[in-house]
Amino acid sequence: MDSAEHILIRTMKENDIEQVALVERLCFAEPWSKEDFVFSVSADYDTGLVAVDNNTVAGFCIMRRSFDSADIINVAVAPDYRKKGIGKKLINSLLEEGNNFQIKEYILEVRVSNKAAICLYENAGFGEIGVRKAYYTNPTEDALIMGRYL
């Protein structure tokens, strides 16, 4: 697969959770549990999207809404699917979903060492708004707080 052209972006469903949790474990040292994803899929204030290649979940993203604000709380693309535009497609689709809820402000945290993700977010219109010292563990690392305002 060379690009994200044939990747389908759709709403995350409960039957996606097994594959979503696998992508999560491949991407993060301290992954969410399956129960965390079940909660998120069932929560009225969360919007989850999956990127699907045939029947395989290649990536996902989740935002948690509160009035006209949203926190992007989880974004992951499986290692075999990186650098193909899937992250961009997921983030753009999530921002489009936010329009349906009149979201005016988006906030997220990202490891300061995750240059690829920072570049992705900057290209989507996010800017640095602060740093959370020693926010991440395993290894301990600061989080860059980024925001996008409409």
mmCIF file with all atom_site columns, C-alpha atoms in Angstrom:
data_model
loop_
_atom_site.group_PDB
_atom_site.id
_atom_site.type_symbol
_atom_site.label_atom_id
_atom_site.label_alt_id
_atom_site.label_comp_id
_atom_site.label_asym_id
_atom_site.label_entity_id
_atom_site.label_seq_id
_atom_site.pdbx_PDB_ins_code
_atom_site.Cartn_x
_atom_site.Cartn_y
_atom_site.Cartn_z
_atom_site.occupancy
_atom_site.B_iso_or_equiv
_atom_site.pdbx_formal_charge
_atom_site.auth_seq_id
_atom_site.auth_comp_id
_atom_site.auth_asym_id
_atom_site.auth_atom_id
_atom_site.pdbx_PDB_model_num
ATOM 1   C CA . MET A 1 1   ? 0.000   0.000  0.000  1.00 0.00 ? 1   MET A CA 1
ATOM 2   C CA . ASP A 1 2   ? 1.543   3.291  -1.107 1.00 0.00 ? 2   ASP A CA 1
ATOM 3   C CA . SER A 1 3   ? -1.116  5.811  -0.094 1.00 0.00 ? 3   SER A CA 1
ATOM 4   C CA . ALA A 1 4   ? -4.294  6.293  1.885  1.00 0.00 ? 4   ALA A CA 1
ATOM 5   C CA . GLU A 1 5   ? -6.480  6.614  -1.223 1.00 0.00 ? 5   GLU A CA 1
ATOM 6   C CA . HIS A 1 6   ? -8.266  3.297  -0.751 1.00 0.00 ? 6   HIS A CA 1
ATOM 7   C CA . ILE A 1 7   ? -8.463  3.590  3.054  1.00 0.00 ? 7   ILE A CA 1
ATOM 8   C CA . LEU A 1 8   ? -12.006 3.940  4.384  1.00 0.00 ? 8   LEU A CA 1
ATOM 9   C CA . ILE A 1 9   ? -12.537 6.261  7.362  1.00 0.00 ? 9   ILE A CA 1
ATOM 10  C CA . ARG A 1 10  ? -15.661 5.435  9.348  1.00 0.00 ? 10  ARG A CA 1
ATOM 11  C CA . THR A 1 11  ? -17.128 5.576  12.837 1.00 0.00 ? 11  THR A CA 1
ATOM 12  C CA . MET A 1 12  ? -15.528 3.205  15.326 1.00 0.00 ? 12  MET A CA 1
ATOM 13  C CA . LYS A 1 13  ? -17.848 0.382  16.377 1.00 0.00 ? 13  LYS A CA 1
ATOM 14  C CA . GLU A 1 14  ? -17.713 -2.085 19.223 1.00 0.00 ? 14  GLU A CA 1
ATOM 15  C CA . ASN A 1 15  ? -16.744 -4.907 16.853 1.00 0.00 ? 15  ASN A CA 1
ATOM 16  C CA . ASP A 1 16  ? -13.613 -2.883 15.896 1.00 0.00 ? 16  ASP A CA 1
ATOM 17  C CA . ILE A 1 17  ? -12.276 -2.867 19.450 1.00 0.00 ? 17  ILE A CA 1
ATOM 18  C CA . GLU A 1 18  ? -10.198 -6.050 19.196 1.00 0.00 ? 18  GLU A CA 1
ATOM 19  C CA . GLN A 1 19  ? -8.231  -4.641 16.243 1.00 0.00 ? 19  GLN A CA 1
ATOM 20  C CA . VAL A 1 20  ? -8.150  -1.098 17.667 1.00 0.00 ? 20  VAL A CA 1
ATOM 21  C CA . ALA A 1 21  ? -6.656  -2.461 20.901 1.00 0.00 ? 21  ALA A CA 1
ATOM 22  C CA . LEU A 1 22  ? -4.029  -4.327 18.873 1.00 0.00 ? 22  LEU A CA 1
ATOM 23  C CA . VAL A 1 23  ? -3.021  -1.122 17.051 1.00 0.00 ? 23  VAL A CA 1
ATOM 24  C CA . GLU A 1 24  ? -2.906  0.625  20.441 1.00 0.00 ? 24  GLU A CA 1
ATOM 25  C CA . ARG A 1 25  ? -0.556  -2.034 21.863 1.00 0.00 ? 25  ARG A CA 1
ATOM 26  C CA . LEU A 1 26  ? 1.712   -1.751 18.816 1.00 0.00 ? 26  LEU A CA 1
ATOM 27  C CA . CYS A 1 27  ? 1.945   2.031  19.206 1.00 0.00 ? 27  CYS A CA 1
ATOM 28  C CA . PHE A 1 28  ? 2.096   2.792  22.924 1.00 0.00 ? 28  PHE A CA 1
ATOM 29  C CA . ALA A 1 29  ? 4.150   1.580  25.894 1.00 0.00 ? 29  ALA A CA 1
ATOM 30  C CA . GLU A 1 30  ? 1.142   2.097  28.180 1.00 0.00 ? 30  GLU A CA 1
ATOM 31  C CA . PRO A 1 31  ? -1.858  1.246  26.004 1.00 0.00 ? 31  PRO A CA 1
ATOM 32  C CA . TRP A 1 32  ? -5.523  1.711  26.735 1.00 0.00 ? 32  TRP A CA 1
ATOM 33  C CA . SER A 1 33  ? -7.367  -1.452 27.741 1.00 0.00 ? 33  SER A CA 1
ATOM 34  C CA . LYS A 1 34  ? -10.169 -2.971 25.684 1.00 0.00 ? 34  LYS A CA 1
ATOM 35  C CA . GLU A 1 35  ? -12.526 -1.735 28.408 1.00 0.00 ? 35  GLU A CA 1
ATOM 36  C CA . ASP A 1 36  ? -11.327 1.839  27.815 1.00 0.00 ? 36  ASP A CA 1
ATOM 37  C CA . PHE A 1 37  ? -12.297 1.504  24.158 1.00 0.00 ? 37  PHE A CA 1
ATOM 38  C CA . VAL A 1 38  ? -15.664 -0.081 25.008 1.00 0.00 ? 38  VAL A CA 1
ATOM 39  C CA . PHE A 1 39  ? -16.369 2.890  27.278 1.00 0.00 ? 39  PHE A CA 1
ATOM 40  C CA . SER A 1 40  ? -15.325 5.372  24.604 1.00 0.00 ? 40  SER A CA 1
ATOM 41  C CA . VAL A 1 41  ? -17.418 3.738  21.861 1.00 0.00 ? 41  VAL A CA 1
ATOM 42  C CA . SER A 1 42  ? -20.495 3.822  24.097 1.00 0.00 ? 42  SER A CA 1
ATOM 43  C CA . ALA A 1 43  ? -19.983 7.370  25.437 1.00 0.00 ? 43  ALA A CA 1
ATOM 44  C CA . ASP A 1 44  ? -22.252 9.985  23.859 1.00 0.00 ? 44  ASP A CA 1
ATOM 45  C CA . TYR A 1 45  ? -19.519 12.631 24.160 1.00 0.00 ? 45  TYR A CA 1
ATOM 46  C CA . ASP A 1 46  ? -16.769 10.632 22.399 1.00 0.00 ? 46  ASP A CA 1
ATOM 47  C CA . THR A 1 47  ? -16.311 10.355 18.653 1.00 0.00 ? 47  THR A CA 1
ATOM 48  C CA . GLY A 1 48  ? -14.055 7.571  17.433 1.00 0.00 ? 48  GLY A CA 1
ATOM 49  C CA . LEU A 1 49  ? -13.004 6.957  13.852 1.00 0.00 ? 49  LEU A CA 1
ATOM 50  C CA . VAL A 1 50  ? -11.144 4.028  12.323 1.00 0.00 ? 50  VAL A CA 1
ATOM 51  C CA . ALA A 1 51  ? -9.072  3.841  9.156  1.00 0.00 ? 51  ALA A CA 1
ATOM 52  C CA . VAL A 1 52  ? -9.842  0.521  7.484  1.00 0.00 ? 52  VAL A CA 1
ATOM 53  C CA . ASP A 1 53  ? -7.836  -1.265 4.789  1.00 0.00 ? 53  ASP A CA 1
ATOM 54  C CA . ASN A 1 54  ? -10.191 -3.991 3.518  1.00 0.00 ? 54  ASN A CA 1
ATOM 55  C CA . ASN A 1 55  ? -11.206 -5.487 6.884  1.00 0.00 ? 55  ASN A CA 1
ATOM 56  C CA . THR A 1 56  ? -8.069  -4.452 8.771  1.00 0.00 ? 56  THR A CA 1
ATOM 57  C CA . VAL A 1 57  ? -7.979  -1.491 11.160 1.00 0.00 ? 57  VAL A CA 1
ATOM 58  C CA . ALA A 1 58  ? -4.893  0.484  10.116 1.00 0.00 ? 58  ALA A CA 1
ATOM 59  C CA . GLY A 1 59  ? -5.399  3.326  12.597 1.00 0.00 ? 59  GLY A CA 1
ATOM 60  C CA . PHE A 1 60  ? -7.877  5.224  14.702 1.00 0.00 ? 60  PHE A CA 1
ATOM 61  C CA . CYS A 1 61  ? -8.523  8.494  16.501 1.00 0.00 ? 61  CYS A CA 1
ATOM 62  C CA . ILE A 1 62  ? -10.858 9.578  19.282 1.00 0.00 ? 62  ILE A CA 1
ATOM 63  C CA . MET A 1 63  ? -12.047 12.990 20.438 1.00 0.00 ? 63  MET A CA 1
ATOM 64  C CA . ARG A 1 64  ? -13.943 13.792 23.627 1.00 0.00 ? 64  ARG A CA 1
ATOM 65  C CA . ARG A 1 65  ? -16.383 16.669 23.287 1.00 0.00 ? 65  ARG A CA 1
ATOM 66  C CA . SER A 1 66  ? -17.522 19.180 25.888 1.00 0.00 ? 66  SER A CA 1
ATOM 67  C CA . PHE A 1 67  ? -19.783 21.971 24.614 1.00 0.00 ? 67  PHE A CA 1
ATOM 68  C CA . ASP A 1 68  ? -17.829 23.686 21.793 1.00 0.00 ? 68  ASP A CA 1
ATOM 69  C CA . SER A 1 69  ? -14.466 22.214 22.806 1.00 0.00 ? 69  SER A CA 1
ATOM 70  C CA . ALA A 1 70  ? -12.884 18.828 22.116 1.00 0.00 ? 70  ALA A CA 1
ATOM 71  C CA . ASP A 1 71  ? -9.839  16.994 23.394 1.00 0.00 ? 71  ASP A CA 1
ATOM 72  C CA . ILE A 1 72  ? -8.245  14.661 20.884 1.00 0.00 ? 72  ILE A CA 1
ATOM 73  C CA . ILE A 1 73  ? -7.474  11.916 23.359 1.00 0.00 ? 73  ILE A CA 1
ATOM 74  C CA . ASN A 1 74  ? -6.026  9.143  21.225 1.00 0.00 ? 74  ASN A CA 1
ATOM 75  C CA . VAL A 1 75  ? -4.516  8.862  17.747 1.00 0.00 ? 75  VAL A CA 1
ATOM 76  C CA . ALA A 1 76  ? -2.628  5.839  16.442 1.00 0.00 ? 76  ALA A CA 1
ATOM 77  C CA . VAL A 1 77  ? -1.585  4.386  13.107 1.00 0.00 ? 77  VAL A CA 1
ATOM 78  C CA . ALA A 1 78  ? -0.205  0.839  12.968 1.00 0.00 ? 78  ALA A CA 1
ATOM 79  C CA . PRO A 1 79  ? 3.527   0.789  12.177 1.00 0.00 ? 79  PRO A CA 1
ATOM 80  C CA . ASP A 1 80  ? 3.027   -0.969 8.813  1.00 0.00 ? 80  ASP A CA 1
ATOM 81  C CA . TYR A 1 81  ? 0.662   1.815  7.707  1.00 0.00 ? 81  TYR A CA 1
ATOM 82  C CA . ARG A 1 82  ? 2.708   4.873  8.687  1.00 0.00 ? 82  ARG A CA 1
ATOM 83  C CA . LYS A 1 83  ? 3.987   7.513  6.251  1.00 0.00 ? 83  LYS A CA 1
ATOM 84  C CA . LYS A 1 84  ? 1.121   6.856  3.854  1.00 0.00 ? 84  LYS A CA 1
ATOM 85  C CA . GLY A 1 85  ? -1.200  9.756  4.732  1.00 0.00 ? 85  GLY A CA 1
ATOM 86  C CA . ILE A 1 86  ? -3.513  7.776  7.009  1.00 0.00 ? 86  ILE A CA 1
ATOM 87  C CA . GLY A 1 87  ? -2.869  9.965  10.057 1.00 0.00 ? 87  GLY A CA 1
ATOM 88  C CA . LYS A 1 88  ? -3.676  13.056 7.996  1.00 0.00 ? 88  LYS A CA 1
ATOM 89  C CA . LYS A 1 89  ? -6.846  11.450 6.678  1.00 0.00 ? 89  LYS A CA 1
ATOM 90  C CA . LEU A 1 90  ? -7.917  10.481 10.215 1.00 0.00 ? 90  LEU A CA 1
ATOM 91  C CA . ILE A 1 91  ? -7.266  13.936 11.695 1.00 0.00 ? 91  ILE A CA 1
ATOM 92  C CA . ASN A 1 92  ? -9.013  15.725 8.820  1.00 0.00 ? 92  ASN A CA 1
ATOM 93  C CA . SER A 1 93  ? -12.012 13.412 9.149  1.00 0.00 ? 93  SER A CA 1
ATOM 94  C CA . LEU A 1 94  ? -12.113 13.978 12.909 1.00 0.00 ? 94  LEU A CA 1
ATOM 95  C CA . LEU A 1 95  ? -12.083 17.752 12.376 1.00 0.00 ? 95  LEU A CA 1
ATOM 96  C CA . GLU A 1 96  ? -14.939 17.379 9.879  1.00 0.00 ? 96  GLU A CA 1
ATOM 97  C CA . GLU A 1 97  ? -16.874 15.408 12.510 1.00 0.00 ? 97  GLU A CA 1
ATOM 98  C CA . GLY A 1 98  ? -16.178 18.243 14.937 1.00 0.00 ? 98  GLY A CA 1
ATOM 99  C CA . ASN A 1 99  ? -17.921 20.635 12.556 1.00 0.00 ? 99  ASN A CA 1
ATOM 100 C CA . ASN A 1 100 ? -21.099 18.581 13.017 1.00 0.00 ? 100 ASN A CA 1
ATOM 101 C CA . PHE A 1 101 ? -20.918 19.401 16.739 1.00 0.00 ? 101 PHE A CA 1
ATOM 102 C CA . GLN A 1 102 ? -19.918 23.075 16.234 1.00 0.00 ? 102 GLN A CA 1
ATOM 103 C CA . ILE A 1 103 ? -16.535 22.458 17.878 1.00 0.00 ? 103 ILE A CA 1
ATOM 104 C CA . LYS A 1 104 ? -14.511 25.686 17.988 1.00 0.00 ? 104 LYS A CA 1
ATOM 105 C CA . GLU A 1 105 ? -11.482 24.539 20.010 1.00 0.00 ? 105 GLU A CA 1
ATOM 106 C CA . TYR A 1 106 ? -9.382  21.379 19.826 1.00 0.00 ? 106 TYR A CA 1
ATOM 107 C CA . ILE A 1 107 ? -6.686  20.440 22.341 1.00 0.00 ? 107 ILE A CA 1
ATOM 108 C CA . LEU A 1 108 ? -4.265  17.495 22.364 1.00 0.00 ? 108 LEU A CA 1
ATOM 109 C CA . GLU A 1 109 ? -1.060  16.334 24.011 1.00 0.00 ? 109 GLU A CA 1
ATOM 110 C CA . VAL A 1 110 ? 1.847   14.709 22.195 1.00 0.00 ? 110 VAL A CA 1
ATOM 111 C CA . ARG A 1 111 ? 5.270   13.520 23.332 1.00 0.00 ? 111 ARG A CA 1
ATOM 112 C CA . VAL A 1 112 ? 7.865   16.199 22.603 1.00 0.00 ? 112 VAL A CA 1
ATOM 113 C CA . SER A 1 113 ? 9.976   13.543 20.844 1.00 0.00 ? 113 SER A CA 1
ATOM 114 C CA . ASN A 1 114 ? 7.166   12.520 18.463 1.00 0.00 ? 114 ASN A CA 1
ATOM 115 C CA . LYS A 1 115 ? 8.248   14.790 15.625 1.00 0.00 ? 115 LYS A CA 1
ATOM 116 C CA . ALA A 1 116 ? 6.128   13.000 12.993 1.00 0.00 ? 116 ALA A CA 1
ATOM 117 C CA . ALA A 1 117 ? 2.933   13.528 15.018 1.00 0.00 ? 117 ALA A CA 1
ATOM 118 C CA . ILE A 1 118 ? 3.835   17.147 15.802 1.00 0.00 ? 118 ILE A CA 1
ATOM 119 C CA . CYS A 1 119 ? 4.338   17.798 12.076 1.00 0.00 ? 119 CYS A CA 1
ATOM 120 C CA . LEU A 1 120 ? 0.993   16.118 11.306 1.00 0.00 ? 120 LEU A CA 1
ATOM 121 C CA . TYR A 1 121 ? -0.807  18.311 13.848 1.00 0.00 ? 121 TYR A CA 1
ATOM 122 C CA . GLU A 1 122 ? 0.936   21.498 12.701 1.00 0.00 ? 122 GLU A CA 1
ATOM 123 C CA . ASN A 1 123 ? -0.099  20.744 9.116  1.00 0.00 ? 123 ASN A CA 1
ATOM 124 C CA . ALA A 1 124 ? -3.691  20.365 10.378 1.00 0.00 ? 124 ALA A CA 1
ATOM 125 C CA . GLY A 1 125 ? -3.583  23.862 11.884 1.00 0.00 ? 125 GLY A CA 1
ATOM 126 C CA . PHE A 1 126 ? -2.554  23.073 15.464 1.00 0.00 ? 126 PHE A CA 1
ATOM 127 C CA . GLY A 1 127 ? -0.048  25.232 17.313 1.00 0.00 ? 127 GLY A CA 1
ATOM 128 C CA . GLU A 1 128 ? 1.913   24.880 20.539 1.00 0.00 ? 128 GLU A CA 1
ATOM 129 C CA . ILE A 1 129 ? 0.126   26.308 23.573 1.00 0.00 ? 129 ILE A CA 1
ATOM 130 C CA . GLY A 1 130 ? 2.151   24.853 26.432 1.00 0.00 ? 130 GLY A CA 1
ATOM 131 C CA . VAL A 1 131 ? 4.140   21.998 27.928 1.00 0.00 ? 131 VAL A CA 1
ATOM 132 C CA . ARG A 1 132 ? 3.200   19.490 30.628 1.00 0.00 ? 132 ARG A CA 1
ATOM 133 C CA . LYS A 1 133 ? 6.408   18.510 32.413 1.00 0.00 ? 133 LYS A CA 1
ATOM 134 C CA . ALA A 1 134 ? 7.001   14.767 32.886 1.00 0.00 ? 134 ALA A CA 1
ATOM 135 C CA . TYR A 1 135 ? 3.460   14.039 31.653 1.00 0.00 ? 135 TYR A CA 1
ATOM 136 C CA . TYR A 1 136 ? 4.339   10.715 30.034 1.00 0.00 ? 136 TYR A CA 1
ATOM 137 C CA . THR A 1 137 ? 5.972   7.707  31.627 1.00 0.00 ? 137 THR A CA 1
ATOM 138 C CA . ASN A 1 138 ? 7.772   4.701  30.200 1.00 0.00 ? 138 ASN A CA 1
ATOM 139 C CA . PRO A 1 139 ? 9.926   6.692  29.402 1.00 0.00 ? 139 PRO A CA 1
ATOM 140 C CA . THR A 1 140 ? 9.313   9.877  31.352 1.00 0.00 ? 140 THR A CA 1
ATOM 141 C CA . GLU A 1 141 ? 8.844   12.716 28.911 1.00 0.00 ? 141 GLU A CA 1
ATOM 142 C CA . ASP A 1 142 ? 7.203   16.118 28.588 1.00 0.00 ? 142 ASP A CA 1
ATOM 143 C CA . ALA A 1 143 ? 3.986   16.556 26.634 1.00 0.00 ? 143 ALA A CA 1
ATOM 144 C CA . LEU A 1 144 ? 3.597   19.333 24.126 1.00 0.00 ? 144 LEU A CA 1
ATOM 145 C CA . ILE A 1 145 ? 0.092   20.787 24.416 1.00 0.00 ? 145 ILE A CA 1
ATOM 146 C CA . MET A 1 146 ? -1.261  21.816 21.039 1.00 0.00 ? 146 MET A CA 1
ATOM 147 C CA . GLY A 1 147 ? -4.452  23.622 20.127 1.00 0.00 ? 147 GLY A CA 1
ATOM 148 C CA . ARG A 1 148 ? -6.503  24.563 17.108 1.00 0.00 ? 148 ARG A CA 1
ATOM 149 C CA . TYR A 1 149 ? -9.061  27.351 17.316 1.00 0.00 ? 149 TYR A CA 1
ATOM 150 C CA . LEU A 1 150 ? -11.730 28.266 14.794 1.00 0.00 ? 150 LEU A CA 1
#
